[in-house]
Amino acid sequence: MKTWLKPAASLLVAGTLIAGGIFVSGALNAPVPVYADGEMQKNVVTVVGSGELSVKPDVAYLSIGVVTEAKTAKEAQSANATKVAALTKLLKETWKIADKDIQTGQFYVQPNYTYSDKEGQQIKGYSASHSLEVTYRDLSKVGQLLDAASAAGANRINNIRFSTENPDQYQDQVIQKAMNDANKKAASIAKAANRQLGIVLSISQGSTNTPIFTQNVKMMEMAAADSAVSTPVEPGEIDLQTTLTVMYELK
């Protein structure tokens, strides 16, 4: 048997949205049924709606590095520092990349070893490595930037990651797609059960997924390319995703 609560008492039951996003349900102004023990399971349906939106990335994250080998650790570090200074100057002065968009990602100096049965393990020299994490927004010129970095002494690029800096601008669209999907699924279930779909009782949002598309670039391939052609880099598209778990009343 059903009894009804007044709207003021039903706000905690109706339209709850968890983990970000905004959703206002008309159910907040409607009475929400309260069922006796066990009856609730017979009169609700819960579905998971999925929303996905493909968008063009608007930012690239580049890991550009220099690795230098020398006989001593000091020589390796000194030579590497000179190359990194030239690379940093290029990025800031020629490519106008702001200080906030350049930071050290990794730095180390380590010995290199050789091994033989006669002498065992021996140090044959040292390697110094310094990488810069660069945020760059003109995606049409990423290939040209990589070529310029290579000419300035960069000999290691770990990868290029494409993403969007402000995924929140697409949140409403992704949530609406997920809600439409949930409504469609719930309506199909209600029809199959010869029931009618009632008001929304609760909504919870899963984590919003903003994937980063990664493109690997090998410096030796760049060096072998025709100098008149910039390194080809294709940003492609990225998919923004979210899910909504929605509980409906069944009439």
mmCIF file of C-alpha atoms in Angstrom:
data_model
loop_
_atom_site.group_PDB
_atom_site.id
_atom_site.type_symbol
_atom_site.label_atom_id
_atom_site.label_comp_id
_atom_site.label_asym_id
_atom_site.label_seq_id
_atom_site.Cartn_x
_atom_site.Cartn_y
_atom_site.Cartn_z
ATOM 1 C CA MET A 1 0.000 0.000 0.000
ATOM 2 C CA LYS A 2 1.251 3.516 -0.862
ATOM 3 C CA THR A 3 1.210 6.611 1.275
ATOM 4 C CA TRP A 4 2.422 10.035 0.068
ATOM 5 C CA LEU A 5 4.794 12.553 1.558
ATOM 6 C CA LYS A 6 4.459 16.268 0.998
ATOM 7 C CA PRO A 7 7.108 17.801 -1.301
ATOM 8 C CA ALA A 8 8.956 19.505 1.558
ATOM 9 C CA ALA A 9 9.551 16.142 3.200
ATOM 10 C CA SER A 10 10.656 14.414 0.029
ATOM 11 C CA LEU A 11 13.654 16.505 -1.012
ATOM 12 C CA LEU A 12 16.178 13.946 0.209
ATOM 13 C CA VAL A 13 14.511 11.192 -1.772
ATOM 14 C CA ALA A 14 14.040 13.039 -5.040
ATOM 15 C CA GLY A 15 16.723 13.930 -7.548
ATOM 16 C CA THR A 16 20.026 13.419 -5.741
ATOM 17 C CA LEU A 17 23.178 14.056 -7.822
ATOM 18 C CA ILE A 18 26.522 12.829 -6.523
ATOM 19 C CA ALA A 19 30.134 13.607 -7.567
ATOM 20 C CA GLY A 20 29.646 16.843 -9.468
ATOM 21 C CA GLY A 21 27.375 18.032 -12.266
ATOM 22 C CA ILE A 22 24.046 19.849 -11.970
ATOM 23 C CA PHE A 23 20.685 18.265 -12.549
ATOM 24 C CA VAL A 24 17.325 19.731 -11.555
ATOM 25 C CA SER A 25 14.428 17.321 -11.678
ATOM 26 C CA GLY A 26 10.793 18.262 -11.828
ATOM 27 C CA ALA A 27 10.328 15.432 -9.327
ATOM 28 C CA LEU A 28 11.379 17.819 -6.559
ATOM 29 C CA ASN A 29 7.965 19.505 -6.815
ATOM 30 C CA ALA A 30 6.003 16.268 -6.915
ATOM 31 C CA PRO A 31 4.997 13.924 -4.096
ATOM 32 C CA VAL A 32 7.259 10.910 -3.726
ATOM 33 C CA PRO A 33 5.743 7.548 -2.822
ATOM 34 C CA VAL A 34 6.910 5.703 0.269
ATOM 35 C CA TYR A 35 6.394 1.952 0.197
ATOM 36 C CA ALA A 36 5.967 -0.623 2.889
ATOM 37 C CA ASP A 37 8.826 -3.051 3.566
ATOM 38 C CA GLY A 38 9.508 -5.234 0.519
ATOM 39 C CA GLU A 39 7.098 -3.330 -1.706
ATOM 40 C CA MET A 40 9.819 -0.895 -2.816
ATOM 41 C CA GLN A 41 11.651 -3.565 -4.796
ATOM 42 C CA LYS A 42 8.510 -4.284 -6.806
ATOM 43 C CA ASN A 43 7.813 -0.691 -7.771
ATOM 44 C CA VAL A 44 11.118 0.790 -8.890
ATOM 45 C CA VAL A 45 13.551 0.273 -11.732
ATOM 46 C CA THR A 46 17.211 1.313 -11.651
ATOM 47 C CA VAL A 47 19.270 1.800 -14.801
ATOM 48 C CA VAL A 48 22.694 3.138 -15.714
ATOM 49 C CA GLY A 49 22.738 5.729 -18.464
ATOM 50 C CA SER A 50 25.936 6.432 -20.392
ATOM 51 C CA GLY A 51 26.898 9.704 -22.033
ATOM 52 C CA GLU A 52 29.789 10.247 -24.428
ATOM 53 C CA LEU A 53 30.915 13.261 -26.406
ATOM 54 C CA SER A 54 33.782 13.430 -28.914
ATOM 55 C CA VAL A 55 35.601 16.759 -28.957
ATOM 56 C CA LYS A 56 38.734 18.163 -30.504
ATOM 57 C CA PRO A 57 41.605 18.573 -28.039
ATOM 58 C CA ASP A 58 42.790 22.102 -27.352
ATOM 59 C CA VAL A 59 46.086 21.472 -25.570
ATOM 60 C CA ALA A 60 49.177 19.314 -26.030
ATOM 61 C CA TYR A 61 51.480 18.181 -23.232
ATOM 62 C CA LEU A 62 54.993 17.513 -24.509
ATOM 63 C CA SER A 63 57.857 15.804 -22.720
ATOM 64 C CA ILE A 64 61.036 17.090 -24.401
ATOM 65 C CA GLY A 65 64.414 16.005 -23.070
ATOM 66 C CA VAL A 66 68.160 15.984 -23.575
ATOM 67 C CA VAL A 67 70.435 13.045 -22.752
ATOM 68 C CA THR A 68 74.212 13.544 -22.780
ATOM 69 C CA GLU A 69 76.993 11.033 -22.225
ATOM 70 C CA ALA A 70 80.532 11.806 -21.037
ATOM 71 C CA LYS A 71 83.453 10.191 -19.238
ATOM 72 C CA THR A 72 82.706 11.871 -15.907
ATOM 73 C CA ALA A 73 79.495 12.816 -14.168
ATOM 74 C CA LYS A 74 80.547 16.468 -14.060
ATOM 75 C CA GLU A 75 81.227 16.595 -17.794
ATOM 76 C CA ALA A 76 77.932 14.921 -18.615
ATOM 77 C CA GLN A 77 75.963 17.254 -16.358
ATOM 78 C CA SER A 78 77.708 20.375 -17.614
ATOM 79 C CA ALA A 79 77.248 19.531 -21.297
ATOM 80 C CA ASN A 80 73.633 18.578 -20.713
ATOM 81 C CA ALA A 81 72.912 21.812 -18.825
ATOM 82 C CA THR A 82 74.214 23.848 -21.776
ATOM 83 C CA LYS A 83 71.898 22.040 -24.200
ATOM 84 C CA VAL A 84 68.874 22.354 -21.908
ATOM 85 C CA ALA A 85 69.541 26.082 -21.451
ATOM 86 C CA ALA A 86 69.547 26.517 -25.244
ATOM 87 C CA LEU A 87 66.354 24.479 -25.540
ATOM 88 C CA THR A 88 64.630 26.494 -22.809
ATOM 89 C CA LYS A 89 65.642 29.764 -24.465
ATOM 90 C CA LEU A 90 64.208 28.557 -27.758
ATOM 91 C CA LEU A 91 60.888 27.604 -26.166
ATOM 92 C CA LYS A 92 60.504 30.899 -24.321
ATOM 93 C CA GLU A 93 61.914 33.429 -26.773
ATOM 94 C CA THR A 94 61.195 31.939 -30.194
ATOM 95 C CA TRP A 95 58.041 29.995 -29.444
ATOM 96 C CA LYS A 96 56.733 32.427 -26.799
ATOM 97 C CA ILE A 97 55.860 29.708 -24.315
ATOM 98 C CA ALA A 98 55.195 31.148 -20.858
ATOM 99 C CA ASP A 99 57.287 30.230 -17.818
ATOM 100 C CA LYS A 100 54.255 28.573 -16.197
ATOM 101 C CA ASP A 101 53.978 26.183 -19.147
ATOM 102 C CA ILE A 102 57.546 24.862 -18.845
ATOM 103 C CA GLN A 103 58.758 22.813 -15.902
ATOM 104 C CA THR A 104 61.381 20.191 -15.204
ATOM 105 C CA GLY A 105 59.862 16.736 -15.413
ATOM 106 C CA GLN A 106 62.907 14.602 -14.694
ATOM 107 C CA PHE A 107 66.595 15.086 -13.983
ATOM 108 C CA TYR A 108 69.281 12.533 -13.199
ATOM 109 C CA VAL A 109 72.947 11.680 -13.656
ATOM 110 C CA GLN A 110 73.847 8.006 -13.621
ATOM 111 C CA PRO A 111 76.822 5.756 -14.451
ATOM 112 C CA ASN A 112 76.899 3.526 -17.509
ATOM 113 C CA TYR A 113 78.360 0.045 -17.061
ATOM 114 C CA THR A 114 80.040 -2.594 -19.155
ATOM 115 C CA TYR A 115 80.485 -6.203 -18.134
ATOM 116 C CA SER A 116 82.996 -8.871 -19.117
ATOM 117 C CA ASP A 117 83.914 -12.241 -17.610
ATOM 118 C CA LYS A 118 87.486 -11.068 -17.094
ATOM 119 C CA GLU A 119 86.923 -7.640 -15.537
ATOM 120 C CA GLY A 120 83.387 -7.971 -14.282
ATOM 121 C CA GLN A 121 81.256 -4.852 -14.113
ATOM 122 C CA GLN A 122 83.031 -1.602 -14.955
ATOM 123 C CA ILE A 123 81.871 2.003 -15.244
ATOM 124 C CA LYS A 124 82.389 3.176 -18.824
ATOM 125 C CA GLY A 125 81.037 6.711 -18.406
ATOM 126 C CA TYR A 126 78.033 8.730 -17.240
ATOM 127 C CA SER A 127 74.704 9.849 -18.653
ATOM 128 C CA ALA A 128 72.905 13.047 -17.701
ATOM 129 C CA SER A 129 69.224 13.393 -18.547
ATOM 130 C CA HIS A 130 66.969 16.424 -18.192
ATOM 131 C CA SER A 131 63.391 16.557 -19.491
ATOM 132 C CA LEU A 132 61.015 19.511 -19.759
ATOM 133 C CA GLU A 133 57.238 19.165 -19.488
ATOM 134 C CA VAL A 134 55.789 21.684 -21.930
ATOM 135 C CA THR A 135 52.163 22.785 -22.300
ATOM 136 C CA TYR A 136 51.426 24.006 -25.824
ATOM 137 C CA ARG A 137 48.111 25.173 -27.252
ATOM 138 C CA ASP A 138 48.666 25.822 -30.956
ATOM 139 C CA LEU A 139 48.125 22.247 -32.059
ATOM 140 C CA SER A 140 48.681 23.054 -35.727
ATOM 141 C CA LYS A 141 52.346 23.795 -34.989
ATOM 142 C CA VAL A 142 53.259 20.917 -32.665
ATOM 143 C CA GLY A 143 55.259 19.146 -35.383
ATOM 144 C CA GLN A 144 57.218 22.312 -36.159
ATOM 145 C CA LEU A 145 57.928 22.818 -32.465
ATOM 146 C CA LEU A 146 59.325 19.300 -32.161
ATOM 147 C CA ASP A 147 61.572 19.828 -35.154
ATOM 148 C CA ALA A 148 62.886 23.089 -33.705
ATOM 149 C CA ALA A 149 63.508 21.405 -30.340
ATOM 150 C CA SER A 150 65.427 18.622 -32.078
ATOM 151 C CA ALA A 151 67.577 21.155 -33.929
ATOM 152 C CA ALA A 152 68.293 22.873 -30.603
ATOM 153 C CA GLY A 153 69.648 19.663 -29.056
ATOM 154 C CA ALA A 154 66.632 17.703 -27.810
ATOM 155 C CA ASN A 155 67.190 14.001 -28.438
ATOM 156 C CA ARG A 156 64.402 12.413 -26.415
ATOM 157 C CA ILE A 157 60.652 12.910 -26.613
ATOM 158 C CA ASN A 158 58.733 10.471 -24.462
ATOM 159 C CA ASN A 159 55.307 11.153 -25.937
ATOM 160 C CA ILE A 160 52.711 13.785 -26.813
ATOM 161 C CA ARG A 161 49.487 13.883 -24.846
ATOM 162 C CA PHE A 162 46.403 15.656 -26.186
ATOM 163 C CA SER A 163 43.531 16.722 -23.973
ATOM 164 C CA THR A 164 41.136 19.588 -23.222
ATOM 165 C CA GLU A 165 42.020 22.108 -20.535
ATOM 166 C CA ASN A 166 38.436 22.794 -19.532
ATOM 167 C CA PRO A 167 36.340 19.607 -19.657
ATOM 168 C CA ASP A 168 33.684 21.289 -17.488
ATOM 169 C CA GLN A 169 32.492 23.262 -20.524
ATOM 170 C CA TYR A 170 31.190 19.989 -21.978
ATOM 171 C CA GLN A 171 29.735 18.628 -18.730
ATOM 172 C CA ASP A 172 26.133 19.652 -19.366
ATOM 173 C CA GLN A 173 26.107 17.966 -22.781
ATOM 174 C CA VAL A 174 27.621 14.724 -21.496
ATOM 175 C CA ILE A 175 25.240 14.578 -18.534
ATOM 176 C CA GLN A 176 22.224 15.227 -20.784
ATOM 177 C CA LYS A 177 23.303 12.389 -23.082
ATOM 178 C CA ALA A 178 23.606 10.063 -20.091
ATOM 179 C CA MET A 179 20.179 11.112 -18.795
ATOM 180 C CA ASN A 180 18.583 10.571 -22.205
ATOM 181 C CA ASP A 181 20.128 7.110 -22.319
ATOM 182 C CA ALA A 182 18.812 6.307 -18.834
ATOM 183 C CA ASN A 183 15.308 7.519 -19.738
ATOM 184 C CA LYS A 184 15.285 5.367 -22.861
ATOM 185 C CA LYS A 185 16.414 2.246 -21.028
ATOM 186 C CA ALA A 186 13.948 2.731 -18.165
ATOM 187 C CA ALA A 187 11.058 3.346 -20.570
ATOM 188 C CA SER A 188 11.866 0.145 -22.470
ATOM 189 C CA ILE A 189 11.952 -1.878 -19.244
ATOM 190 C CA ALA A 190 8.666 -0.404 -18.024
ATOM 191 C CA LYS A 191 6.995 -1.173 -21.360
ATOM 192 C CA ALA A 192 8.263 -4.752 -21.314
ATOM 193 C CA ALA A 193 6.842 -5.185 -17.805
ATOM 194 C CA ASN A 194 3.471 -3.686 -18.804
ATOM 195 C CA ARG A 195 4.036 -0.840 -16.370
ATOM 196 C CA GLN A 196 4.266 2.910 -16.658
ATOM 197 C CA LEU A 197 7.361 4.908 -15.797
ATOM 198 C CA GLY A 198 6.920 7.279 -12.906
ATOM 199 C CA ILE A 199 9.045 10.033 -11.390
ATOM 200 C CA VAL A 200 12.784 9.943 -10.829
ATOM 201 C CA LEU A 201 13.537 8.920 -7.251
ATOM 202 C CA SER A 202 17.305 9.306 -7.202
ATOM 203 C CA ILE A 203 20.296 9.997 -9.411
ATOM 204 C CA SER A 204 23.970 9.409 -8.778
ATOM 205 C CA GLN A 205 26.784 10.275 -11.156
ATOM 206 C CA GLY A 206 29.819 8.124 -11.736
ATOM 207 C CA SER A 207 33.203 9.683 -12.288
ATOM 208 C CA THR A 208 33.485 11.799 -15.412
ATOM 209 C CA ASN A 209 36.145 10.387 -17.697
ATOM 210 C CA THR A 210 38.343 12.850 -19.589
ATOM 211 C CA PRO A 211 40.832 10.604 -21.397
ATOM 212 C CA ILE A 212 44.125 11.838 -22.756
ATOM 213 C CA PHE A 213 45.133 10.714 -26.218
ATOM 214 C CA THR A 214 48.826 9.816 -26.344
ATOM 215 C CA GLN A 215 50.931 9.802 -29.486
ATOM 216 C CA ASN A 216 54.450 8.380 -29.356
ATOM 217 C CA VAL A 217 57.218 10.132 -31.254
ATOM 218 C CA LYS A 218 60.702 8.681 -31.795
ATOM 219 C CA MET A 219 63.486 11.171 -32.191
ATOM 220 C CA MET A 220 65.428 8.965 -34.623
ATOM 221 C CA GLU A 221 62.440 8.947 -36.933
ATOM 222 C CA MET A 222 62.300 12.713 -36.738
ATOM 223 C CA ALA A 223 65.974 13.003 -37.600
ATOM 224 C CA ALA A 224 65.540 10.743 -40.616
ATOM 225 C CA ALA A 225 62.644 12.736 -41.994
ATOM 226 C CA ASP A 226 63.043 15.235 -44.811
ATOM 227 C CA SER A 227 64.076 18.525 -43.222
ATOM 228 C CA ALA A 228 61.635 20.381 -45.469
ATOM 229 C CA VAL A 229 58.686 18.542 -43.916
ATOM 230 C CA SER A 230 57.736 18.979 -40.271
ATOM 231 C CA THR A 231 57.133 15.985 -38.058
ATOM 232 C CA PRO A 232 53.526 14.849 -38.691
ATOM 233 C CA VAL A 233 51.377 15.105 -35.554
ATOM 234 C CA GLU A 234 47.623 14.468 -35.624
ATOM 235 C CA PRO A 235 45.610 15.562 -32.549
ATOM 236 C CA GLY A 236 42.528 13.532 -33.534
ATOM 237 C CA GLU A 237 39.597 13.598 -31.085
ATOM 238 C CA ILE A 238 39.098 12.642 -27.464
ATOM 239 C CA ASP A 239 35.974 11.153 -25.867
ATOM 240 C CA LEU A 240 34.446 12.622 -22.708
ATOM 241 C CA GLN A 241 32.315 10.118 -20.793
ATOM 242 C CA THR A 242 30.115 9.907 -17.723
ATOM 243 C CA THR A 243 27.454 7.599 -16.274
ATOM 244 C CA LEU A 244 24.293 8.238 -14.282
ATOM 245 C CA THR A 245 22.622 5.641 -12.073
ATOM 246 C CA VAL A 246 18.948 6.580 -12.043
ATOM 247 C CA MET A 247 16.102 5.084 -9.998
ATOM 248 C CA TYR A 248 12.541 5.542 -11.304
ATOM 249 C CA GLU A 249 9.143 4.774 -9.838
ATOM 250 C CA LEU A 250 7.123 2.120 -11.655
ATOM 251 C CA LYS A 251 3.381 2.647 -11.732
#
